Short mmCIF file of C-alpha atoms in Angstrom, two decimals:
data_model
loop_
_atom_site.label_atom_id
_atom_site.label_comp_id
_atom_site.label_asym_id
_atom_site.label_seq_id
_atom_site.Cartn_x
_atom_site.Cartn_y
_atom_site.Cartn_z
CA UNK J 178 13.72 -12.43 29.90
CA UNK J 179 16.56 -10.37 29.42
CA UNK J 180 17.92 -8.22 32.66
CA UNK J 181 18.72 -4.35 32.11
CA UNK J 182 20.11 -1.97 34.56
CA UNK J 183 17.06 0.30 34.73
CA UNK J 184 13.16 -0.84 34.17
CA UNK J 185 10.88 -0.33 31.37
CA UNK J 186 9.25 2.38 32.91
CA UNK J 187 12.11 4.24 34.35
CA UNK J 188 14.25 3.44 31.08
CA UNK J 189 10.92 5.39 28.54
CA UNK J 190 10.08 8.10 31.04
CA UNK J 191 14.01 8.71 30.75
CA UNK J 192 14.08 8.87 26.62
CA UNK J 193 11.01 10.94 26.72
CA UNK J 194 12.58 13.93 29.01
CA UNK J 195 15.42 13.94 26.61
CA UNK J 196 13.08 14.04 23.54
CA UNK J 197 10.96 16.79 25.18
CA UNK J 198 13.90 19.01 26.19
CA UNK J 199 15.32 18.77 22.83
CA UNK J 200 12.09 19.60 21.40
CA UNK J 201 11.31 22.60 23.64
CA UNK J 202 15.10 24.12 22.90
CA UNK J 203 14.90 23.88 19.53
CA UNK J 204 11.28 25.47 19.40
CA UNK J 205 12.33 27.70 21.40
CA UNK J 206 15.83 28.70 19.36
CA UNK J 207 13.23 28.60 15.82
CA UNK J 208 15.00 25.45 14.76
CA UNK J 209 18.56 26.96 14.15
CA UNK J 210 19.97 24.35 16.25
CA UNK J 211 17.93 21.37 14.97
CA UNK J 212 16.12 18.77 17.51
CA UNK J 213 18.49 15.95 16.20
CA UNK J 214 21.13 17.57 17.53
CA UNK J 215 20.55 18.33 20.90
CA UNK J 216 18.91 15.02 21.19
CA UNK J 217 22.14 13.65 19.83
CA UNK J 218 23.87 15.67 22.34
CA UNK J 219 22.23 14.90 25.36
CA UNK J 220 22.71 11.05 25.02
CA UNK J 221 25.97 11.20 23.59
CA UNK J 222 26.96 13.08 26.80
CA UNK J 223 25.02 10.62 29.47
CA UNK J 224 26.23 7.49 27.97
CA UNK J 225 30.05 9.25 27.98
CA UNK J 226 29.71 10.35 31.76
CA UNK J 227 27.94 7.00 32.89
CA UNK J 228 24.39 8.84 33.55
CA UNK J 229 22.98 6.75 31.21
CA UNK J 230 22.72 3.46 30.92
CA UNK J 231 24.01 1.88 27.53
CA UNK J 232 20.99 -0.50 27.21
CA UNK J 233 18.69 2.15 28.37
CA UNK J 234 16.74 1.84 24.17
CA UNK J 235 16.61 -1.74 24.95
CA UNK J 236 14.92 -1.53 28.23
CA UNK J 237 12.45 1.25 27.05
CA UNK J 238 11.65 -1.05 23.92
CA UNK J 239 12.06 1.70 20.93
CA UNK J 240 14.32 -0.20 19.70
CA UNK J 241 11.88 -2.77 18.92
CA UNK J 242 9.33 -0.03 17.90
CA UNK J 243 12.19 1.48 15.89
CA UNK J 244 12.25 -2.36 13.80
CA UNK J 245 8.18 -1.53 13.07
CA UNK J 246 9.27 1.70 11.99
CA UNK J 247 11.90 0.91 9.82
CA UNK J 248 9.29 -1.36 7.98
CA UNK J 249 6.55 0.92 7.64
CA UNK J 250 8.62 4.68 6.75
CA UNK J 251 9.50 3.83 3.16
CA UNK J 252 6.44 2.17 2.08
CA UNK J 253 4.86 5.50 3.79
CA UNK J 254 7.22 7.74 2.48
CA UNK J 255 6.20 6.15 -1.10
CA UNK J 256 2.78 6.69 -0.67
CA UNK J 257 3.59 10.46 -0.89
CA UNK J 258 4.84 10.50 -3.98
CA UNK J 259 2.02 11.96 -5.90
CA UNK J 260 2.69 11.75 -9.68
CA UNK J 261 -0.07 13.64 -10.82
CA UNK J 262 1.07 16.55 -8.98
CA UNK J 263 4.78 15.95 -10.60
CA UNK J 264 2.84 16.04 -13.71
CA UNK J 265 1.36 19.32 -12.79
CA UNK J 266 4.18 20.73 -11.45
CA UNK J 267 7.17 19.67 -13.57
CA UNK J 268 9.54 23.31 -13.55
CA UNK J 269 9.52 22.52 -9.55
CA UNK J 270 10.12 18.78 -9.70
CA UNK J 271 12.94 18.92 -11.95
CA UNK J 272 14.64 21.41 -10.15
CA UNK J 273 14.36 19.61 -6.23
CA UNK J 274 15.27 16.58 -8.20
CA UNK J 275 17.63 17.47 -10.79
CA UNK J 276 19.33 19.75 -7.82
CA UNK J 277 19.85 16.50 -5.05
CA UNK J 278 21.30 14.38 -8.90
CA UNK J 279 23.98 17.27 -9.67
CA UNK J 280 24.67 17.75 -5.90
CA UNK J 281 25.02 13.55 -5.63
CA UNK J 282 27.40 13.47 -9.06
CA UNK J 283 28.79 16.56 -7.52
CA UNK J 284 29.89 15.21 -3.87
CA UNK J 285 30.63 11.97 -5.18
CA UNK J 286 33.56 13.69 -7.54
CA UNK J 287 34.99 16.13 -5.04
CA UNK J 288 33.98 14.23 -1.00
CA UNK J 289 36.05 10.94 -1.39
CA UNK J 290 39.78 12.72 -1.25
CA UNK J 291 38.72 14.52 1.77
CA UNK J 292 36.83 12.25 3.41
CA UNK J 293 37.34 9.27 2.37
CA UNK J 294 35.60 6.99 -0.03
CA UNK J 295 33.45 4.78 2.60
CA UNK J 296 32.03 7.99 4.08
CA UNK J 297 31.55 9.57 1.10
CA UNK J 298 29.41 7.16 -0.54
CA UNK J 299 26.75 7.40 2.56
CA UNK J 300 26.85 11.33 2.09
CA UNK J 301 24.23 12.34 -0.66
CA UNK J 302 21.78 10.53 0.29
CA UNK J 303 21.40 11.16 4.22
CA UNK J 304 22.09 15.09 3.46
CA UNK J 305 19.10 15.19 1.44
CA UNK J 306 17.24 12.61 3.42
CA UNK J 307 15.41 12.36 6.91
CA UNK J 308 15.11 10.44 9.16
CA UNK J 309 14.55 7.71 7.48
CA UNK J 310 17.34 7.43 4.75
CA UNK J 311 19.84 7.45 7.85
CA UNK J 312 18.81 4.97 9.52
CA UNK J 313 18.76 2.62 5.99
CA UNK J 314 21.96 4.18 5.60
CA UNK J 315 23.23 3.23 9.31
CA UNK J 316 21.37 -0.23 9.77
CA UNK J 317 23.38 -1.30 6.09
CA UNK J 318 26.95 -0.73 7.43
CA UNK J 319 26.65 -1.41 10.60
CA UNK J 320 27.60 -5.16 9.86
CA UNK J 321 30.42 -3.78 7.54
CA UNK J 322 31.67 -1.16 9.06
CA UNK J 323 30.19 -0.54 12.41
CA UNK J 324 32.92 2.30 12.82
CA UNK J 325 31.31 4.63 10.18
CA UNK J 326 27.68 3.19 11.41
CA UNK J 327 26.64 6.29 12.61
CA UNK J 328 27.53 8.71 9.99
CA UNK J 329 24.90 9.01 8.31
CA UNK J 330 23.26 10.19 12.30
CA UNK J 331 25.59 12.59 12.78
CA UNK J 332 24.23 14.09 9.67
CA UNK J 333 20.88 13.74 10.11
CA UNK J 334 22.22 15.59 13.68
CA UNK J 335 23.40 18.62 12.08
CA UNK J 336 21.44 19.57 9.08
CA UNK J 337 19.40 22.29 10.29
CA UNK J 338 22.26 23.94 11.43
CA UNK J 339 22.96 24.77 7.39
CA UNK J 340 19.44 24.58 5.90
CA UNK J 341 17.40 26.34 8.30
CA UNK J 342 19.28 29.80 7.77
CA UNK J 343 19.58 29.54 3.92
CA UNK J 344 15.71 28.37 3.64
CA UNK J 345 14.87 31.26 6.22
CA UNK J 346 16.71 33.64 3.86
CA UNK J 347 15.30 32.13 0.87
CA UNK J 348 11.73 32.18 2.11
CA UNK J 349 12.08 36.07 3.51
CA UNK J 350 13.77 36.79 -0.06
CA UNK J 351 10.87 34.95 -2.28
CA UNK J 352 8.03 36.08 0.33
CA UNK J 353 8.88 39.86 -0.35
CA UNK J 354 8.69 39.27 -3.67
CA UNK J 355 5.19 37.31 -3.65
CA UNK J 356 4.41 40.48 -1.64
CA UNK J 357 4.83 42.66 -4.41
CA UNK J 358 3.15 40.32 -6.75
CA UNK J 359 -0.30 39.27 -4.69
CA UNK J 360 -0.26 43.26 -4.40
CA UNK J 361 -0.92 43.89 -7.80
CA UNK J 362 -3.22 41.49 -7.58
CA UNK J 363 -7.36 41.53 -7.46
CA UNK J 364 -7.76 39.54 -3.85
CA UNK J 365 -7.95 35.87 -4.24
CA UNK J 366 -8.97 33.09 -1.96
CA UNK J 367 -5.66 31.39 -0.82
CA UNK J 368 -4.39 29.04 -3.49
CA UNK J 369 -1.81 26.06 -3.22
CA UNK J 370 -2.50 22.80 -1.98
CA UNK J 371 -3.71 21.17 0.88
CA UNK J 372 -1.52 19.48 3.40
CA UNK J 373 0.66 16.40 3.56
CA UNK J 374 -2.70 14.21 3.12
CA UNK J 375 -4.73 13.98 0.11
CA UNK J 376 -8.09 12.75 -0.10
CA UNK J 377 -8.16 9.07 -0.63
CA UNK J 378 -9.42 7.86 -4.16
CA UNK J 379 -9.33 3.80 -6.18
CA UNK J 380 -9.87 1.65 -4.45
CA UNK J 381 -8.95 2.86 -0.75
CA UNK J 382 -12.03 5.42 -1.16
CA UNK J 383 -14.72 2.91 -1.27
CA UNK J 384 -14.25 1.82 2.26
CA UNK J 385 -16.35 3.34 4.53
CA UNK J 386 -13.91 5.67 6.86
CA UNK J 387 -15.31 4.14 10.12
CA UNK J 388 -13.32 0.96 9.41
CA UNK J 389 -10.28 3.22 8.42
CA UNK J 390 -8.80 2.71 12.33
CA UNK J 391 -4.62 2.35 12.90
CA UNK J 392 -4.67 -0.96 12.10
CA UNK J 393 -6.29 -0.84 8.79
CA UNK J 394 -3.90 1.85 7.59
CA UNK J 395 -0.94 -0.19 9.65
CA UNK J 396 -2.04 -3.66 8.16
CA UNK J 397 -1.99 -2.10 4.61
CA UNK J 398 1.68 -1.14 4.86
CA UNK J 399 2.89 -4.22 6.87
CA UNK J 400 0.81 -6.05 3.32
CA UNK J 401 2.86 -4.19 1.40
CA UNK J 402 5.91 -4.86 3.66
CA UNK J 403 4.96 -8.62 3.66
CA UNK J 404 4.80 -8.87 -0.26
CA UNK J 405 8.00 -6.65 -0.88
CA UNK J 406 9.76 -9.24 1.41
CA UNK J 407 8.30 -12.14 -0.75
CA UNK J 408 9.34 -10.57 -3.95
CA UNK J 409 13.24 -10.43 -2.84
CA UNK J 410 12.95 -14.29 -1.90
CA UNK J 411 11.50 -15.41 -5.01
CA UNK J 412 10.95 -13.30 -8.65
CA UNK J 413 13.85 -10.52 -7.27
CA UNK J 414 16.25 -13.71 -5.76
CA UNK J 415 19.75 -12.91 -6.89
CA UNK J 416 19.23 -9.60 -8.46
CA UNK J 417 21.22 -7.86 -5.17
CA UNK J 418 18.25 -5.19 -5.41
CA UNK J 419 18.32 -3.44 -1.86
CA UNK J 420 15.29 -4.08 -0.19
CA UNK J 421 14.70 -0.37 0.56
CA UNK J 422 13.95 0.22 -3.07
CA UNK J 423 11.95 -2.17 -4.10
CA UNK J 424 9.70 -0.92 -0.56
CA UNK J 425 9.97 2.63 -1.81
CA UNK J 426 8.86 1.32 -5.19
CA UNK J 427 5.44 -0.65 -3.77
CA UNK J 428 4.83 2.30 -2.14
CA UNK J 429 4.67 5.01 -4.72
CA UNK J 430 2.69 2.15 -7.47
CA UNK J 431 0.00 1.14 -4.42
CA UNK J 432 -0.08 5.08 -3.43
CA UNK J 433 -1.31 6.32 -6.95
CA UNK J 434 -3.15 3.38 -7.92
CA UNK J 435 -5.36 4.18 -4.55
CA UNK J 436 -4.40 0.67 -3.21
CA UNK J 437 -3.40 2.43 0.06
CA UNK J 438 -4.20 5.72 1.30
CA UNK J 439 -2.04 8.24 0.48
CA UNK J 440 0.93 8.88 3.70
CA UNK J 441 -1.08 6.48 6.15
CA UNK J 442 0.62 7.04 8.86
CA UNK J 443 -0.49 11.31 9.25
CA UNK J 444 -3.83 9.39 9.18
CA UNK J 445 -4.03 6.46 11.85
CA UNK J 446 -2.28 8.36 15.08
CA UNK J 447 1.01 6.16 14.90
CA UNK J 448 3.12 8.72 13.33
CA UNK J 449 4.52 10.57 16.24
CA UNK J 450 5.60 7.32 18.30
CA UNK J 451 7.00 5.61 15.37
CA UNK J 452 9.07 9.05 14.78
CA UNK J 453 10.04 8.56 18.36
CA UNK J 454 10.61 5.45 17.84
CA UNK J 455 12.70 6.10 14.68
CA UNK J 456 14.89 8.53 17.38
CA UNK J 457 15.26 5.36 19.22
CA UNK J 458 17.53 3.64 16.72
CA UNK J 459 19.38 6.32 16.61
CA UNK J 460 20.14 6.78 19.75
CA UNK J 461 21.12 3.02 20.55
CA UNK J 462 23.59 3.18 17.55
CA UNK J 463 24.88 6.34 19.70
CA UNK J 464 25.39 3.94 22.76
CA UNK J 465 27.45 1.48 21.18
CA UNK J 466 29.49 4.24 19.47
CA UNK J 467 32.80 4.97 21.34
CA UNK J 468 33.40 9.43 22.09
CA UNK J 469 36.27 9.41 19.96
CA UNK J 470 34.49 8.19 17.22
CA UNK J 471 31.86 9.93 17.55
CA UNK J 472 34.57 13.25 17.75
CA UNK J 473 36.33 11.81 14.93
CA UNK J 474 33.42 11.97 12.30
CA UNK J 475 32.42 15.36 13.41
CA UNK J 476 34.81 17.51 10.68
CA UNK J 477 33.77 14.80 7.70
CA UNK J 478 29.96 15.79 8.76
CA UNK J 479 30.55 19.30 8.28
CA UNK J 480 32.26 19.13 5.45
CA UNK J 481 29.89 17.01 3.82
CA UNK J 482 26.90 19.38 4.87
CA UNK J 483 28.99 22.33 3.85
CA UNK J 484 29.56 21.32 0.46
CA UNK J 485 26.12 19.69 -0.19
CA UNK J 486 24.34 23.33 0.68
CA UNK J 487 26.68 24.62 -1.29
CA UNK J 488 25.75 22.87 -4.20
CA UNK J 489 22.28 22.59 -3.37
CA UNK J 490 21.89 26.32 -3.23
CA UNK J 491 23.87 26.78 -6.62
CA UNK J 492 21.56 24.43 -8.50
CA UNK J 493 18.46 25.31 -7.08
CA UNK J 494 19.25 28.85 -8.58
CA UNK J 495 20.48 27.62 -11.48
CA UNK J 496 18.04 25.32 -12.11
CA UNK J 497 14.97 27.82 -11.68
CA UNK J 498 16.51 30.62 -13.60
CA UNK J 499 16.82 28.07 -16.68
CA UNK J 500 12.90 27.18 -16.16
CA UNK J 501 12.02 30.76 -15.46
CA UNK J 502 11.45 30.88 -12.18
CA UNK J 503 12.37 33.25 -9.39
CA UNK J 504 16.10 31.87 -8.20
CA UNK J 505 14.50 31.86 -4.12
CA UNK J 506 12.07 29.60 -5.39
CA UNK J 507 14.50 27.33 -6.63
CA UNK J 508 16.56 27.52 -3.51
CA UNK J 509 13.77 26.67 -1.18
CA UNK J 510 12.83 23.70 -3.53
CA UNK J 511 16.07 22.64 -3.57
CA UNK J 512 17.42 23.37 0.09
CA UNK J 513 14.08 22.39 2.05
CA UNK J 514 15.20 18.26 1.53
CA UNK J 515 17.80 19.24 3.79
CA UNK J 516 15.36 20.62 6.39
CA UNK J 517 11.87 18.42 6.18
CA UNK J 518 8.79 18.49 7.62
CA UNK J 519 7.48 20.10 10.09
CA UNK J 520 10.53 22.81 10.18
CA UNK J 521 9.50 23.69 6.97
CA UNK J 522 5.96 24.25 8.20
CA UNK J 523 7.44 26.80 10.98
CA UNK J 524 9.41 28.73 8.37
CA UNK J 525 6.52 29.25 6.50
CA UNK J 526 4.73 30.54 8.98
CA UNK J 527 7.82 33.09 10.33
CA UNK J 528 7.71 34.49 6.61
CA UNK J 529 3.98 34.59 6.05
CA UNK J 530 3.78 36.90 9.63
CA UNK J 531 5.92 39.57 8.32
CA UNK J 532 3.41 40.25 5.27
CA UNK J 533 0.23 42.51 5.43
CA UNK J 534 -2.18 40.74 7.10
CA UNK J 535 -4.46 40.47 4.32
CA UNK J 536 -2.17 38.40 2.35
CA UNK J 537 -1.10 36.31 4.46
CA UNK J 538 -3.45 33.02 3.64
CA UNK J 539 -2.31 33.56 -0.24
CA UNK J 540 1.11 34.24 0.84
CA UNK J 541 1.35 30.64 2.96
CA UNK J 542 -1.16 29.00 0.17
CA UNK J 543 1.50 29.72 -2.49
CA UNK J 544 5.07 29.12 -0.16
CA UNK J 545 3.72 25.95 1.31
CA UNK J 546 3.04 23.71 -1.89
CA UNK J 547 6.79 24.57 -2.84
CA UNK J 548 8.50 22.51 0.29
CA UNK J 549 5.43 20.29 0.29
CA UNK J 550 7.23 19.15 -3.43
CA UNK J 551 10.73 19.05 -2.15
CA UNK J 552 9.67 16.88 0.83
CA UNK J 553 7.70 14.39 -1.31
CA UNK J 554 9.98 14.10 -3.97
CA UNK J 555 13.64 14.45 -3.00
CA UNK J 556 13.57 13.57 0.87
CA UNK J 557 10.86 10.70 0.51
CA UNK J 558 11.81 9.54 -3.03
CA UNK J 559 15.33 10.36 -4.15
CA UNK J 560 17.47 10.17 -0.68
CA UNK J 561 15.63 6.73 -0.05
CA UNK J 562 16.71 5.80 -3.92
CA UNK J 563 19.90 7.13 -3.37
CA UNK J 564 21.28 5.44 -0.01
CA UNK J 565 19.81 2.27 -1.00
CA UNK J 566 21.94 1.99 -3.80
CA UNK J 567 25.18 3.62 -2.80
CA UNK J 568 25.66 2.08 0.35
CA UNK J 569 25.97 -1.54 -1.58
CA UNK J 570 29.42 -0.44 -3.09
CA UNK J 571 30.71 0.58 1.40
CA UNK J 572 33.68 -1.92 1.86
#
């Protein structure tokens, strides 16, 4: 067995301060610096000043979490892309889509002369993508260029930092407004739809939920996972398709045929340690990252969040006043892939609390379906679509 300089126990109790701390500061600030980033911080600084070991991941075993992770987030992430409700809602899907596509075209154009190509190409995809698009993005290069392997981190480090005050602007903005309009309004029960889980149906729904435990809804993804792997080595041999899409692909066709249950991991209690475990990864790329790196990506980061809110915020307007909608509503659709789940959630809430307290339910049933969309579609669908493929062309 492998010898590290601290012990399982001392090595996880460790990561999960630091995870707590930068948890509790970022509730505590409403999100406007982001989680990632004083996470990012705090090990960035203990690795630098020797407080922290460099294998400390390896000893606490996330990494090794983080692999099961890695496996099981895009086939989830498909799952929750619910085409009947694109059907349903098509203004708001083509303008979170057709916003991250202009702002991709967009970045791709103007990024590469100021921050080089390399870095460039991993930039639409993690700005608009969680947790999970970064660490596609940095587990591709990291063979390649293992310099630039934690770029698409350091984004995933600063986004709320732009999106949560343009989405809390956007959401005060469009909640006044809904204000005005529920107002005028006989009362209604609150509309919208339910959360992040829909009810199962195919398939999936005749199975009795007692034998619906974690690893029923894990063994359905690592299925999935098992055949997507088979595909590449056999009918998809020598087609250079990136694994990640052809995942991402299984997931959405098994998701609305009801072969799995729609986003199985809300439903089997693994979601918040394989998040953890996601934060893992992340932070063992930070440990083998030398400081001046790290310092030396920092102004490419911003200027590659600066200029994606920048478009994002121009489309979403655009794009909503073209399909007659209110321009905050195309905003929030557009700027909340920059943000995610459950920040989104909290946002919500801050704007629903400033409204009479009788409209409150209809005010949160109507705000909450609109990030709901952006999440599914753009930061589960397009980001994963998008880093997938870009990062091939990284030299």
């Amino acid at each position: 067995m492998p010898t590290y300089t601290w012990s399982f126990a001392q090595s996880f109790l460790i990561f999960l301060m630091i995870v707590f701390a930068s948890q509790s500061l970022a509730a505590w600030l409403r999100s406007l610096v982001p989680m990632p980033l004083f996470f990012g911080v705090f090990f960035a600084g203990g690795f630098a000043l020797g407080w922290l070991p460099r294998d400390l991941l390896l000893a606490s075993n996330m990494v090794a979490v983080g692999t099961i992770a890695f496996n099981v987030l895009v086939i989830h992430s498909g799952t929750m892309v619910d085409l009947a409700l694109v059907r349903v809602k098509r203004k708001e899907a083509l303008t979170a889509v057709g916003s991250a596509l202009v702002m991709t075209a967009v970045l791709l154009l103007v990024l590469p002369p100021l921050i080089g190509r390399d870095l460039a190409l991993l930039v639409p995809g993690a700005v608009v993508g969680g947790g999970a698009s970064c660490a596609i993005g940095s587990r591709w290069v990291s063979g390649i260029r293992p310099d630039i392997s934690f770029f698409p981190w350091m984004i995933f480090m600063f986004q709320g930092l732009f999106s949560v005050p343009v989405v809390t602007w956007a959401l005060k903005k469009e909640s006044a407004r809904l204000v005005d309009e529920l107002s005028a309004q006989p009362a209604a029960p609150p509309g919208g739809r339910p959360g992040p889980v829909a009810p199962a149906f195919g398939p999936v729904a005749r199975i009795p939920q007692v034998y619906k435990t974690p690893a029923y809804y894990l063994g359905l993804i690592m299925a999935a996972a098992v055949l997507n792997y088979a595909l590449q080595g056999t009918v998809l041999a020598g087609m250079n398709i990136n694994l990640n899409i052809t995942a991402l692909l299984l997931g959405i066709l098994a998701g609305n045929l009801g072969l799995i249950d729609r986003a199985p991991l809300f439903k089997c209690d693994s979601y918040g340690l394989l998040i953890l475990s996601l934060m893992g990864l992340m932070a063992n790329n930070l440990a083998n990252t030398p400081l001046d790196t790290l310092l030396s990506l920092t102004a490419p980061v911003l200027i590659a969040l600066a200029a994606g809110t920048a478009v994002l915020t121009a489309c979403g307007a655009g794009f909503a006043r073209l399909l007659g909608m209110s321009p905050y509503e195309g905003i929030i659709l557009a700027m909340n892939s920059v943000m995610g789940f459950p920040v989104n959630q909290m946002l919500v809430s801050q704007a629903a609390a400033s409204a009479p307290e009788h409209l409150r339910g209809a005010l949160t049933g109507r705000l909450t379906p609109l990030l709901g969309l952006g999440t599914m579609l753009v930061s589960n669908g397009v980001s994963i679509f998008t880093i997938s493929i870009l990062v091939s062309f990284v030299k």
